[in-house]
Structures are given as structure tokens and as C-alpha cells.
XYZ file of C-alpha atoms in Angstrom:
660
model
C -2.392 29.485 -0.149
C -3.752 29.941 -3.666
C -4.782 27.998 -6.759
C -1.539 29.132 -8.345
C 0.400 27.264 -5.650
C -1.281 24.037 -6.739
C -0.510 24.729 -10.394
C 3.096 25.401 -9.428
C 3.203 22.171 -7.413
C 2.006 20.102 -10.378
C 4.457 21.872 -12.701
C 7.280 21.118 -10.255
C 6.322 17.458 -10.127
C 6.058 17.250 -13.910
C 9.516 18.812 -14.174
C 10.904 16.289 -11.665
C 9.324 13.366 -13.496
C 11.269 12.459 -16.640
C 9.169 12.365 -19.763
C 11.240 9.450 -20.984
C 14.062 7.101 -19.993
C 16.922 5.866 -22.180
C 18.134 2.300 -21.640
C 21.193 0.584 -23.108
C 20.418 -2.608 -25.002
C 22.382 -5.734 -24.087
C 20.716 -8.288 -26.360
C 17.768 -8.600 -28.723
C 15.800 -11.535 -30.134
C 12.948 -11.661 -32.634
C 10.006 -14.068 -32.533
C 7.807 -13.390 -35.586
C 6.602 -9.794 -35.088
C 7.562 -9.604 -31.410
C 10.931 -8.480 -30.060
C 12.464 -9.586 -26.758
C 15.043 -7.040 -25.584
C 17.403 -7.374 -22.612
C 18.500 -3.996 -21.284
C 21.156 -2.793 -18.857
C 19.540 -1.924 -15.489
C 19.246 1.800 -14.851
C 18.390 4.526 -17.319
C 21.167 6.416 -19.105
C 21.554 10.212 -19.303
C 22.897 11.956 -22.386
C 26.247 12.358 -20.605
C 26.475 8.640 -19.868
C 25.389 8.810 -16.213
C 22.872 6.249 -14.915
C 19.573 7.099 -13.246
C 18.353 4.919 -10.392
C 15.259 3.645 -12.153
C 14.495 -0.052 -12.255
C 12.459 -1.471 -15.081
C 9.142 -2.767 -13.752
C 5.531 -3.193 -14.829
C 4.879 0.550 -14.583
C 6.379 0.561 -18.095
C 3.683 -1.798 -19.446
C 2.032 -0.006 -22.356
C 4.825 2.565 -22.652
C 5.754 3.960 -26.053
C 9.249 3.062 -27.302
C 11.408 5.034 -29.732
C 14.948 4.759 -31.072
C 17.177 6.999 -33.159
C 19.644 4.476 -34.537
C 19.249 4.009 -38.280
C 16.628 3.353 -39.159
C 14.573 5.391 -36.690
C 11.559 3.594 -35.350
C 9.032 3.078 -32.635
C 7.009 0.369 -30.894
C 4.853 -0.222 -27.840
C 5.853 -2.177 -24.742
C 3.711 -5.288 -24.539
C 5.045 -6.290 -21.132
C 8.100 -6.158 -18.870
C 9.938 -9.145 -17.366
C 11.575 -7.250 -14.528
C 13.504 -10.160 -12.993
C 15.308 -10.681 -16.330
C 15.613 -6.961 -17.198
C 13.657 -7.587 -20.379
C 11.048 -5.665 -22.337
C 8.781 -7.219 -24.951
C 8.025 -4.923 -27.893
C 5.199 -5.158 -30.400
C 4.166 -3.181 -33.499
C 7.742 -2.088 -34.288
C 7.940 0.269 -37.279
C 11.603 -0.560 -37.921
C 14.314 -2.914 -36.696
C 14.891 -2.079 -32.976
C 18.381 -1.131 -31.731
C 20.938 -3.829 -31.105
C 23.466 -4.468 -28.355
C 25.228 -1.327 -27.146
C 22.600 1.029 -28.598
C 19.886 3.000 -26.768
C 16.122 2.631 -26.657
C 13.875 5.340 -25.231
C 10.726 4.521 -23.252
C 7.903 7.009 -22.583
C 5.824 5.829 -19.598
C 2.239 7.168 -19.200
C 2.125 10.714 -17.732
C -0.979 10.884 -15.573
C 0.017 14.222 -14.024
C -0.659 16.019 -17.283
C -4.387 15.312 -16.976
C -4.426 16.738 -13.441
C -2.578 19.846 -14.609
C -5.180 20.429 -17.324
C -8.008 20.088 -14.797
C -6.541 22.877 -12.647
C -6.287 25.237 -15.631
C -10.076 25.734 -15.676
C -10.351 28.857 -13.505
C -14.023 28.515 -12.543
C -13.748 24.837 -11.569
C -10.371 25.357 -9.864
C -11.817 28.129 -7.699
C -14.642 25.871 -6.541
C -12.256 22.988 -5.917
C -9.903 25.152 -3.855
C -12.843 26.347 -1.758
C -13.325 22.741 -0.571
C -10.026 22.937 1.309
C -11.529 24.491 4.438
C -14.168 21.783 4.669
C -11.548 19.064 5.243
C -10.436 20.455 8.593
C -13.769 21.947 9.661
C -16.644 19.913 8.159
C -20.225 21.099 8.507
C -23.215 18.973 9.409
C -24.980 17.451 6.424
C -28.645 16.396 6.278
C -28.874 12.687 5.618
C -31.234 9.924 6.625
C -29.532 8.006 9.464
C -28.047 4.593 8.697
C -29.422 2.048 11.141
C -27.267 -0.932 10.245
C -29.777 -3.260 11.911
C -29.194 -5.842 9.147
C -25.507 -5.928 10.088
C -25.608 -6.827 13.782
C -22.165 -8.435 13.510
C -20.474 -5.040 13.143
C -18.007 -4.253 15.926
C -18.380 -1.191 18.138
C -16.167 1.165 16.113
C -17.496 -0.221 12.830
C -21.041 0.593 13.948
C -19.911 4.067 14.986
C -18.707 4.605 11.408
C -22.317 4.507 10.183
C -22.777 7.990 11.687
C -20.032 9.595 9.610
C -22.230 10.642 6.704
C -23.867 13.398 8.741
C -20.889 15.592 7.808
C -19.906 17.360 4.591
C -16.488 15.703 4.846
C -15.797 12.651 6.992
C -12.906 10.257 7.585
C -12.930 6.495 8.097
C -9.487 5.522 9.433
C -8.978 1.804 8.935
C -5.689 0.316 10.200
C -4.666 -3.064 8.727
C -7.046 -5.953 9.236
C -9.839 -3.848 10.758
C -12.305 -4.529 7.933
C -12.226 -1.043 6.428
C -13.348 -2.192 2.970
C -16.155 -4.303 4.439
C -17.383 -1.399 6.570
C -17.167 0.940 3.589
C -19.351 -1.478 1.644
C -21.926 -1.515 4.448
C -21.956 2.298 4.720
C -22.549 2.771 0.999
C -25.130 -0.037 0.815
C -27.070 1.430 3.750
C -26.845 4.904 2.234
C -28.363 3.716 -1.059
C -31.167 2.000 0.862
C -32.213 4.896 3.126
C -31.720 7.585 0.459
C -33.789 6.307 -2.488
C -32.766 9.225 -4.728
C -29.145 9.409 -3.582
C -26.376 8.904 -6.131
C -22.842 7.841 -5.207
C -19.507 8.112 -6.990
C -16.954 5.659 -5.574
C -13.274 6.272 -6.377
C -10.066 4.455 -5.476
C -6.411 4.580 -6.418
C -6.024 1.351 -8.422
C -8.277 -0.845 -10.526
C -7.844 -3.676 -8.019
C -8.925 -1.417 -5.138
C -11.963 -0.242 -7.135
C -12.913 -3.875 -7.773
C -12.634 -4.710 -4.064
C -14.698 -1.717 -2.931
C -17.400 -2.252 -5.569
C -17.749 -5.927 -4.694
C -17.883 -4.998 -0.978
C -20.927 -2.791 -1.656
C -22.597 -5.581 -3.621
C -21.896 -8.122 -0.871
C -23.508 -5.827 1.697
C -26.568 -5.365 -0.517
C -26.718 -9.113 -1.076
C -26.456 -9.823 2.666
C -29.280 -7.376 3.390
C -31.412 -8.907 0.603
C -31.677 -5.700 -1.479
C -31.681 -7.278 -4.918
C -33.084 -4.346 -6.897
C -30.423 -1.996 -5.553
C -27.697 -4.396 -6.655
C -28.611 -3.755 -10.292
C -27.993 -0.010 -9.852
C -24.306 -0.435 -8.882
C -21.935 -0.211 -11.851
C -18.161 -0.507 -12.245
C -16.990 1.973 -14.892
C -14.009 1.251 -17.138
C -12.598 -1.827 -18.822
C -9.510 -2.481 -16.680
C -11.323 -4.526 -14.045
C -10.310 -8.067 -13.098
C -13.132 -10.083 -14.647
C -12.715 -13.059 -12.310
C -13.588 -10.784 -9.354
C -17.095 -10.477 -10.802
C -18.000 -14.140 -11.144
C -21.637 -14.297 -10.085
C -21.684 -10.488 -9.905
C -21.754 -9.701 -13.622
C -24.583 -7.232 -12.986
C -21.969 -4.832 -11.575
C -20.384 -4.439 -14.992
C -22.039 -2.042 -17.473
C -22.571 -4.537 -20.303
C -25.638 -6.117 -21.825
C -23.801 -9.268 -22.872
C -23.059 -11.233 -19.678
C -21.242 -13.906 -21.691
C -18.710 -11.242 -22.685
C -17.572 -11.001 -19.060
C -17.326 -14.770 -18.765
C -15.189 -14.876 -21.918
C -12.937 -12.152 -20.527
C -12.569 -13.989 -17.197
C -11.667 -17.209 -19.011
C -9.144 -15.350 -21.144
C -7.539 -13.779 -18.053
C -7.201 -17.215 -16.503
C -5.352 -18.464 -19.597
C -2.548 -15.896 -19.282
C 0.707 -17.484 -20.476
C 4.148 -16.642 -19.145
C 5.470 -13.350 -20.569
C 8.623 -15.276 -21.419
C 6.626 -17.176 -24.059
C 6.353 -13.990 -26.053
C 4.485 -15.348 -29.083
C 1.749 -16.876 -26.930
C 1.724 -13.827 -24.645
C 1.272 -11.463 -27.605
C -1.700 -13.431 -28.949
C -3.215 -13.584 -25.467
C -2.789 -9.820 -24.874
C -4.407 -9.005 -28.212
C -7.363 -11.265 -27.423
C -7.896 -9.706 -23.976
C -7.597 -6.164 -25.341
C -10.286 -6.827 -27.973
C -12.639 -8.127 -25.273
C -11.957 -5.067 -23.085
C -12.758 -2.704 -25.965
C -16.115 -4.441 -26.412
C -16.824 -3.933 -22.707
C -15.900 -0.251 -22.944
C -18.186 0.261 -25.948
C -21.171 -1.082 -24.014
C -20.615 1.208 -20.993
C -21.025 4.680 -22.533
C -24.353 5.672 -20.947
C -24.071 3.948 -17.579
C -23.026 7.054 -15.623
C -26.389 8.727 -16.120
C -28.489 5.801 -14.918
C -26.405 4.222 -12.140
C -27.147 4.896 -8.470
C -23.516 4.068 -7.735
C -20.690 4.396 -10.250
C -17.141 3.340 -9.389
C -13.839 4.085 -11.122
C -10.213 4.982 -10.386
C -9.222 8.478 -9.287
C -6.990 8.643 -12.368
C -9.902 7.896 -14.700
C -11.987 10.509 -12.877
C -9.311 13.118 -13.621
C -9.109 12.071 -17.271
C -12.911 12.181 -17.655
C -13.621 15.182 -15.414
C -15.268 17.063 -18.297
C -17.817 14.244 -18.698
C -18.417 13.948 -14.944
C -19.054 17.699 -14.698
C -21.906 17.355 -17.194
C -23.811 15.232 -14.667
C -25.742 16.577 -11.661
C -23.563 16.566 -8.514
C -23.396 13.212 -6.770
C -24.982 13.169 -3.317
C -22.040 11.238 -1.875
C -18.472 11.085 -3.144
C -16.382 8.273 -1.634
C -12.589 8.160 -1.809
C -11.264 4.727 -0.919
C -7.513 4.438 -0.129
C -7.700 8.219 0.276
C -4.450 8.360 2.251
C -2.673 7.667 -1.058
C -4.496 10.399 -2.982
C -2.615 13.685 -3.257
C -4.399 16.728 -1.855
C -4.471 18.504 -5.221
C -6.050 15.443 -6.856
C -8.692 15.074 -4.144
C -9.610 18.776 -4.130
C -10.070 18.763 -7.889
C -12.676 15.995 -7.607
C -14.410 17.102 -4.389
C -16.947 19.441 -6.093
C -18.403 16.376 -7.822
C -20.085 15.438 -4.521
C -22.371 17.276 -2.120
C -20.730 15.339 0.735
C -17.518 13.335 0.871
C -16.262 10.280 2.739
C -12.501 9.595 2.835
C -11.478 6.053 3.782
C -7.887 4.958 4.301
C -4.990 4.728 6.727
C -2.598 7.684 7.037
C -0.135 5.468 8.929
C 0.402 3.428 5.761
C 1.646 4.464 2.313
C 1.380 8.128 1.351
C 1.207 9.651 -2.150
C 4.444 9.170 -4.091
C 6.089 12.467 -5.070
C 9.452 13.113 -6.740
C 9.740 16.892 -6.442
C 11.207 18.340 -3.250
C 9.691 21.795 -3.855
C 7.665 23.130 -0.923
C 4.553 23.442 -3.079
C 4.768 19.846 -4.335
C 5.285 18.616 -0.783
C 2.279 20.621 0.436
C -0.206 19.804 -2.316
C 0.902 16.447 -3.732
C 2.777 14.632 -0.940
C -0.043 15.178 1.567
C -3.470 13.549 1.446
C -6.859 14.739 2.754
C -6.096 12.786 5.954
C -3.328 15.272 6.737
C -5.979 17.988 7.189
C -8.624 15.938 9.036
C -9.874 17.041 12.479
C -8.098 15.423 15.419
C -11.401 14.288 16.899
C -15.137 14.800 16.644
C -18.104 13.290 14.799
C -16.462 13.494 11.356
C -13.745 10.941 12.148
C -13.946 7.279 13.135
C -10.939 5.041 13.856
C -11.423 1.281 13.613
C -9.442 -0.262 16.477
C -10.086 -4.043 16.316
C -8.390 -6.257 13.751
C -8.812 -9.908 12.803
C -5.820 -10.481 10.503
C -2.701 -10.607 12.653
C -1.852 -13.004 15.469
C -1.717 -11.156 18.786
C 2.113 -10.745 19.018
C 2.220 -9.279 15.497
C -0.763 -7.040 16.242
C 0.881 -5.861 19.455
C 4.113 -4.791 17.795
C 2.271 -3.040 14.941
C -0.057 -1.350 17.416
C 2.728 -0.073 19.661
C 4.977 1.147 16.858
C 2.405 2.765 14.563
C -0.943 3.255 16.336
C -0.044 4.375 19.844
C -1.108 1.036 21.333
C -4.767 1.467 20.289
C -4.998 -1.428 17.802
C -5.923 -4.823 19.241
C -7.185 -8.250 18.216
C -10.994 -8.293 17.938
C -12.458 -9.448 21.236
C -14.302 -12.463 19.831
C -11.825 -13.681 17.238
C -9.257 -15.444 19.455
C -11.970 -17.815 20.685
C -12.505 -19.162 17.172
C -10.578 -22.432 16.811
C -10.054 -22.177 13.048
C -8.667 -18.619 13.374
C -6.159 -19.736 16.008
C -5.189 -22.843 14.029
C -4.494 -20.811 10.886
C -2.020 -18.714 12.887
C -0.005 -21.700 14.069
C 2.486 -22.346 11.268
C 5.899 -24.006 11.452
C 8.604 -22.644 9.128
C 11.805 -24.675 9.259
C 13.110 -24.427 12.840
C 10.750 -21.560 13.715
C 8.066 -22.957 16.025
C 4.359 -22.502 15.402
C 3.892 -20.249 18.429
C 6.820 -17.984 17.478
C 4.941 -15.368 15.489
C 7.833 -12.910 15.151
C 11.267 -14.266 14.262
C 14.451 -12.247 13.811
C 17.017 -13.968 11.614
C 20.580 -12.646 12.088
C 22.487 -11.400 9.058
C 26.195 -10.576 9.338
C 26.409 -8.703 6.056
C 25.349 -5.095 5.462
C 23.628 -3.958 2.304
C 25.645 -2.515 -0.584
C 24.957 -0.582 -3.754
C 24.978 -2.793 -6.861
C 25.979 -1.402 -10.226
C 24.465 -4.440 -11.925
C 21.082 -4.216 -10.189
C 21.224 -0.420 -9.966
C 20.164 -0.274 -6.336
C 20.776 -1.545 -2.788
C 21.164 -5.318 -2.500
C 22.304 -7.833 0.105
C 23.347 -11.181 -1.257
C 23.561 -12.956 2.112
C 19.973 -12.235 3.187
C 18.675 -13.161 -0.274
C 20.513 -16.484 -0.033
C 19.264 -17.096 3.536
C 15.680 -16.504 2.431
C 16.060 -18.835 -0.538
C 17.613 -21.555 1.644
C 14.937 -21.232 4.340
C 12.067 -21.455 1.884
C 13.704 -24.231 -0.113
C 13.989 -26.396 2.994
C 10.603 -25.470 4.448
C 8.276 -25.433 1.443
C 7.372 -29.110 1.754
C 5.758 -28.399 5.125
C 4.108 -25.130 4.095
C 0.743 -24.579 2.461
C 0.722 -24.745 -1.329
C -2.113 -22.229 -1.430
C -1.103 -19.328 -3.698
C -0.217 -16.251 -1.700
C 0.357 -18.090 1.583
C 4.009 -16.993 1.588
C 5.292 -13.608 0.430
C 8.755 -12.048 0.495
C 8.871 -8.251 0.818
C 11.686 -5.736 0.475
C 11.799 -1.938 0.140
C 14.094 -1.978 -2.905
C 13.409 -3.132 -6.451
C 17.051 -4.141 -6.908
C 16.787 -6.601 -4.000
C 13.481 -7.863 -5.366
C 15.262 -8.825 -8.594
C 18.061 -10.541 -6.661
C 15.585 -12.400 -4.432
C 13.691 -13.697 -7.451
C 16.933 -14.869 -8.999
C 18.051 -16.711 -5.836
C 14.645 -18.317 -5.254
C 14.629 -19.535 -8.840
C 18.135 -20.925 -8.435
C 16.937 -22.929 -5.395
C 13.868 -24.193 -7.255
C 11.438 -22.262 -5.063
C 8.082 -21.647 -6.731
C 4.642 -20.425 -5.596
C 6.264 -17.653 -3.541
C 5.528 -14.053 -4.405
C 8.401 -11.565 -4.178
C 7.350 -7.928 -4.111
C 8.367 -4.452 -3.102
C 6.383 -3.233 -0.119
C 4.764 -0.462 -2.177
C 2.889 -3.088 -4.182
C 1.804 -5.057 -1.112
C -0.637 -2.629 0.539
C -4.110 -4.149 0.628
C -2.809 -7.732 0.537
C -2.183 -10.292 3.265
C -0.396 -13.626 3.639
C -0.002 -16.277 6.305
C 3.792 -15.864 6.304
C 5.741 -12.725 5.456
C 9.520 -12.614 5.107
C 10.866 -9.059 5.203
C 14.354 -8.049 4.092
C 15.154 -4.347 4.700
C 18.551 -4.834 2.950
C 20.230 -1.742 4.432
C 18.833 -0.142 7.575
C 21.275 2.752 7.258
C 19.966 3.745 3.826
C 18.758 7.383 4.081
C 15.353 6.423 2.727
C 14.776 3.964 5.578
C 15.217 6.788 8.088
C 12.304 8.825 6.682
C 8.636 9.062 7.659
C 7.716 7.467 4.313
C 9.842 4.460 5.247
C 8.085 4.222 8.611
C 4.767 3.871 6.784
C 6.298 1.334 4.429
C 7.575 -0.839 7.282
C 4.108 -0.695 8.851
C 2.697 -2.098 5.615
C 5.314 -4.867 5.522
C 4.742 -6.070 9.082
C 0.961 -5.812 8.996
C 0.539 -8.071 5.925
C 1.304 -11.126 8.092
C -1.455 -13.288 9.549
C 0.577 -15.970 11.337
C 4.271 -15.201 11.130
C 6.631 -12.366 10.249
C 10.293 -13.292 9.661
C 12.748 -10.391 9.581
C 16.336 -10.553 8.384
C 18.340 -7.984 10.374
C 22.008 -7.153 10.738
C 23.637 -5.043 13.462
C 23.652 -2.170 10.980
C 19.916 -2.620 10.433
C 19.261 -2.534 14.181
C 21.047 0.814 14.443
C 18.025 2.150 12.561
C 15.727 3.364 15.400
C 12.662 1.536 14.125
C 14.399 -1.794 13.538
C 16.103 -1.310 16.897
C 12.686 -1.013 18.550
C 11.485 -4.159 16.801
C 14.583 -6.027 17.985
C 14.104 -4.788 21.556
C 10.419 -5.707 21.685
C 11.088 -9.190 20.340
C 13.991 -9.862 22.694
C 12.287 -8.536 25.826
C 9.003 -10.330 25.113
C 10.596 -13.571 26.283
C 12.183 -12.053 29.426
C 10.708 -13.991 32.355
C 12.731 -12.314 35.127
C 10.809 -10.656 37.950
C 10.747 -6.887 37.405
C 12.216 -4.925 40.320
C 10.877 -1.446 41.172
C 13.648 0.906 40.126
C 13.061 2.937 43.280
C 14.290 -0.072 45.301
C 17.709 0.307 43.712
C 18.352 4.052 43.693
C 20.210 4.173 47.052
C 22.314 1.072 46.492
C 26.060 1.513 46.144
C 27.070 1.787 42.494
C 23.677 2.960 41.260
C 22.837 3.504 38.421
C 25.491 1.221 36.911
C 24.484 -1.752 39.029
C 21.014 -1.518 37.405
C 22.253 -1.945 33.810
C 20.791 -5.093 32.257
C 18.194 -5.571 35.006
C 14.466 -5.797 34.429
C 12.709 -3.020 36.313
C 9.404 -1.237 36.709
C 9.220 2.540 36.565
C 6.723 5.178 35.553
C 3.920 2.710 34.930
C 5.745 0.354 32.580
C 8.234 -2.525 32.554
C 11.616 -2.374 30.870
C 15.317 -3.110 30.899
C 18.000 -0.640 32.015
C 20.206 -0.276 28.943
C 22.886 2.262 29.845
C 23.962 5.087 32.151
C 25.622 8.448 31.606
C 29.376 8.586 32.203
C 28.797 10.890 35.195
C 25.999 8.642 36.547
C 23.514 11.530 36.375
C 21.102 9.695 34.027
C 20.077 6.247 32.964
C 18.085 4.870 30.050
C 15.437 2.178 30.127
C 14.051 0.212 27.160
C 10.267 0.004 27.344
C 9.200 -3.615 26.776
C 6.020 -2.556 24.990
C 7.423 0.012 22.570
C 11.081 -1.012 22.380
C 12.037 2.639 22.744
C 14.519 4.117 25.210
C 13.443 6.558 27.925
C 15.854 8.752 29.878
C 15.573 9.287 33.651
C 17.437 11.743 35.887
C 18.994 9.897 38.834
C 18.552 12.931 41.138
C 14.810 13.070 40.393
C 14.420 9.333 41.068
C 16.167 9.752 44.448
C 14.113 12.813 45.351
C 10.930 10.817 44.746
C 12.005 7.981 47.008
C 13.137 10.455 49.705
C 9.804 12.295 49.662
C 7.885 9.030 50.054
C 10.111 8.020 52.978
C 9.498 11.336 54.713
């Protein structure tokens, strides 16, 4: 393994990531200086072929260009993905009309990472950090007592000891309070290390906001007012409303500026009202530039500075001018590519990685072995299996017990459980008793049958399933009157952007509002009382991958009270959906379980056991099938939903030996 491998990996990923996409225009409309353009879904190659790319908000801010006379350019103000529309501003010429092509250049963040790795001296030091991930050394640090946070659970309190290592890992499954614990760790570190400086990084601006506010809340709870003024959120892409009453976290002298920005954000019009949206976007951008101007010198004076990992890569030259930070924290580190993390690791004398490797991994296009090794893996892939440098949080307070159980068994080896005290809290239990249509309050996992399999749609340029989209729209349309009107209380998730567009269209047709429809990739870090999940096509090759397994974990674990899955027979042929179906079905099996050893000498065994509920090998399950020669049988484990094979001869030998 060498630095050159990493450079090759980034080059491979850059090569696999198109610099631009061409889209065919279907219609165009002008409103003053703004253009609303409807495009045909899917990008177009020079030879007329379509690329499976769906227009979404990742194209916000993209540069646009067209060759049709006259040539011209513009910037993408926003994208209305459900209508396949882009809104252009600052056009230098009349944009292309129906039947013509427009080219969009999305931001290329990989280029900044590639440039970072070209500095030989820094790259050598960054690569040397690799060994420390798997074999951390002890690190001198004042111990964190946590006595001000007596409410911490056992594993959460254990996490306070992580900082005694040069690299450490906080593994936080869904609902375990990972962000809260991270805030406590950093707050305690600042308190017991009066000269210590911290750089806090995360993958998105929203995640940075959450982590920064978590630190401030911990400092506030422990009554450390002076320290709160030393925590600063770098950058201008924060969500201003998150900082109401916490304006001291933002590196500006004018506190009213933040209030004005928050008010402006709250006045956001619909992107479909393009004239109003354009004026609003211009107003917000001017306010953000004022914030950025006031934050130039904050890095040198702050005890804790927070920003995105992308910004850190773009501003690495400036960060290198500062003395090394005493602690470098990567939040959502399981989504940070190894090459990205290594490049930033020399900025800190010790590092803490927080995340969940069982959830979403870094997104990589290239299939080259180097890209898969250095970009598709995160620091968590190299962590020690056990020891003082790793702490796994194992109690959660988000999901009702049946949802927690299925998530725990499928993705965490049965180790995740509901926090011991939480089920005794009346309000917590009441919030997890929700009726949806004919689905009772105490039915926390509901499988809705779908007879139709998913298909590829030329129009939507991706997998869709009309029947499940219509079933979801009908269910929500009939049930919304009895559901909470609180924003975010209901969310519909799907793996595919094409189905997301169809779902939005069907919900709108049924008059359903206040319901968020999202791809699962955009749902990590969120939660909702009710989650409806539509996998669309369980036989799709993507849904048979390890990445899909993580994605399904994210989908199921967003739910607090109820998860409603729409599954066809084809979906259940997918091993993971098959397990979910088995667990759900067998959970209501009230038959007495018979020891399998009581049946092995009966005439017709093993076939007479098929369909019976039995106990064997320390667990309970249902006999599902037998080999044609009766030499083996398979049992579905009620806890995991998976099948286990048993040799009939071995079962009989065991009963014979006990008899003797």
C-alpha cells in the first residue's frame, strides 16, 4: 500500500464521475430574468443513449451551458425534482428550447481531495496515520469524570474513556444518543484540558450544526458559560434557525445578522414561484456573505472550531498554518472515505471517530480495486475488534421494542435493546401507540402485500412500482385525519429516486400534504413516528448488496412507533426482506414449541415436522422444508428470520446417546 495507490484511487473515481451531464429540454418558460426548464429524465450521451441519473438537489448551484445558437450559460438556482424542472438564473443568452440539449456541471469536490494528496510531504505524514487506526497508542489526557452527567447510560459513560487513545471509535447505532454523547465528551474535554483545542468535522452542514449544538448543550447543562463562547461554527452554510438562543456559536459580531438570516430562511417560498424564490435566494445569499466576511479570524482564537469535512479539504492549506489541534473529531465518520480521513488526520494529535458502520457507507462510483480500498471504506473498516479504543452504545430510546428487536437481530447481532428505564415512561409509551388506518396501535411492524413487481420506467429513468405508490397514497389519504399534523411525523422512504418522484406525484394526486417523501440516503440522522418503506423491486441487483443492507437498516431504524413495509412475493425472495417477513409472521405464533428431538424417531420424520413450531439448539423456530432424500431439514429462527440447516442423522445420534 502506497500514497500512489490513493492518488490512483481518486483519479479512478474522478474518471468514473462525469464532469457534466446533458439533458434534453422538453419545455421552457421565462419569468422576468428567471427561466423555468422542464427536462427529460435521464442524462443523454453524445450517441443518444441515456444515463441513469435523476435530477435532484445535488444539482443546486450547478453551472449550466448550451451550444445551440446563441451559445450561453447560466447557474442553477434550484431543482424541482418531482416535476423534472430546473430553475436558471443569470443566463447570458436565450436558453435552449424543446428538443435541444442543456449541459449541467455539478460541483466536483473530489478535485480538492486530489490536490491535497499531491503535496508529497503532507501526503507522507497522512499515509503514516494509517497504522494508528488499527493499532492506536495510549494518549496522555486528563480523565473525563462526567460527574455532571449522571444520567448517562452504562455504555455512554464508558465512552468518556475513549480519549486516552491516539485514535478511538464511538460506535453509535440508531437512537443510542451518539450525538448527545459526543457533545458531552467534547464539552468535558474542553473543561478538563484548559489549553486543549478541538476541530470538529462532519459530513454535511446539518450534521455539523447538530454536533456543534450538542457540545453547547452539554456546556450549558454543566453551567460552563465561559467555555460556550469559545465554541465556533465555521462557514456560512449553517441553518440559522438551529442557533436561536445560541448565536454565540456563530463567528459574527452582529447577532442581529443571524436573526435576520433565520427569519429569511423561514420565509422560503415554493421553488415553483420562481420570481419570489429568486428574490429570496438572492437575499439569503447576501446575508450569508456578510456572515462569512465576519468569520475570517475565528480559527485562531476558538477552542473548538466546527466545519464540514469537505470544507476542511478545500481549506487544508489554511488549517495547516495553525498549530495542530489537540483533538480532531470526525462525526458521521462511517460515511467519510478512508483517503479523505487520512488526509485530515495529521491536523490532530489525537482523533475520535464517531458513527455507525452498519449504516450508510461512503458513496463511490468507480469499481477499481484502489477506489474500493481507499474511498469506499471508512476509518471504521480498520478499527480494532475490541479494546479500550472502541465503545459500542447498545441502548436506544427511539424505536418501540418490536422495531428495535428486528433491527437489532438483523444488523447488530442482537446486541441493541431498548434502554432499561425508557419503557417505564408513560409519555414514551404513549407516543409509540399510533393507529394508521386499519393498523392497530400495538402493531408496530406491518407488512402490506403487493401483487405487482417493480419495473424499469423509461419516463422516470429508474425502477418504479405503480401499485405500491398508489397503495401508499390511498392509505395516507384515508388515515391522515387521525394522524398527527406535526411536520415530520410521517415519512415515506424508498431506495430509488424514480420511485420517489412517482410517490410524490401520487400523493399530490390524492391531496396528501405534510408528508415527506425521500430516498433512504437522505434520511440518515432523521426520525419519524411513522415510516412507510417501499423497496420497489427486491430482485434489483443493488438490493442484494452490502450497501443495500446498510440502507435498509437506515430505513427501518428511522421509525419510532410504526414501520409499514410494502412487499411482494418477489421482494420476499430477497434474503433480507424474507427474514423480515419471517420474523413478523412468526412473532404472532402462539403455538407451544415442541422439542425437535421428540419428533426425530416418529414415522415420516422429517416431513411430518414441516410447518411445526419447535425448539432446537437453544432457539425457537418453524420447520420450513426438508431435503428430497430426508437427510436434512431447515428451520426458520423466530428471532433472526433466517434458515438453519440440520442433519437428520446427527439429530438422531444425539437423542440415541442421551437415551443410552
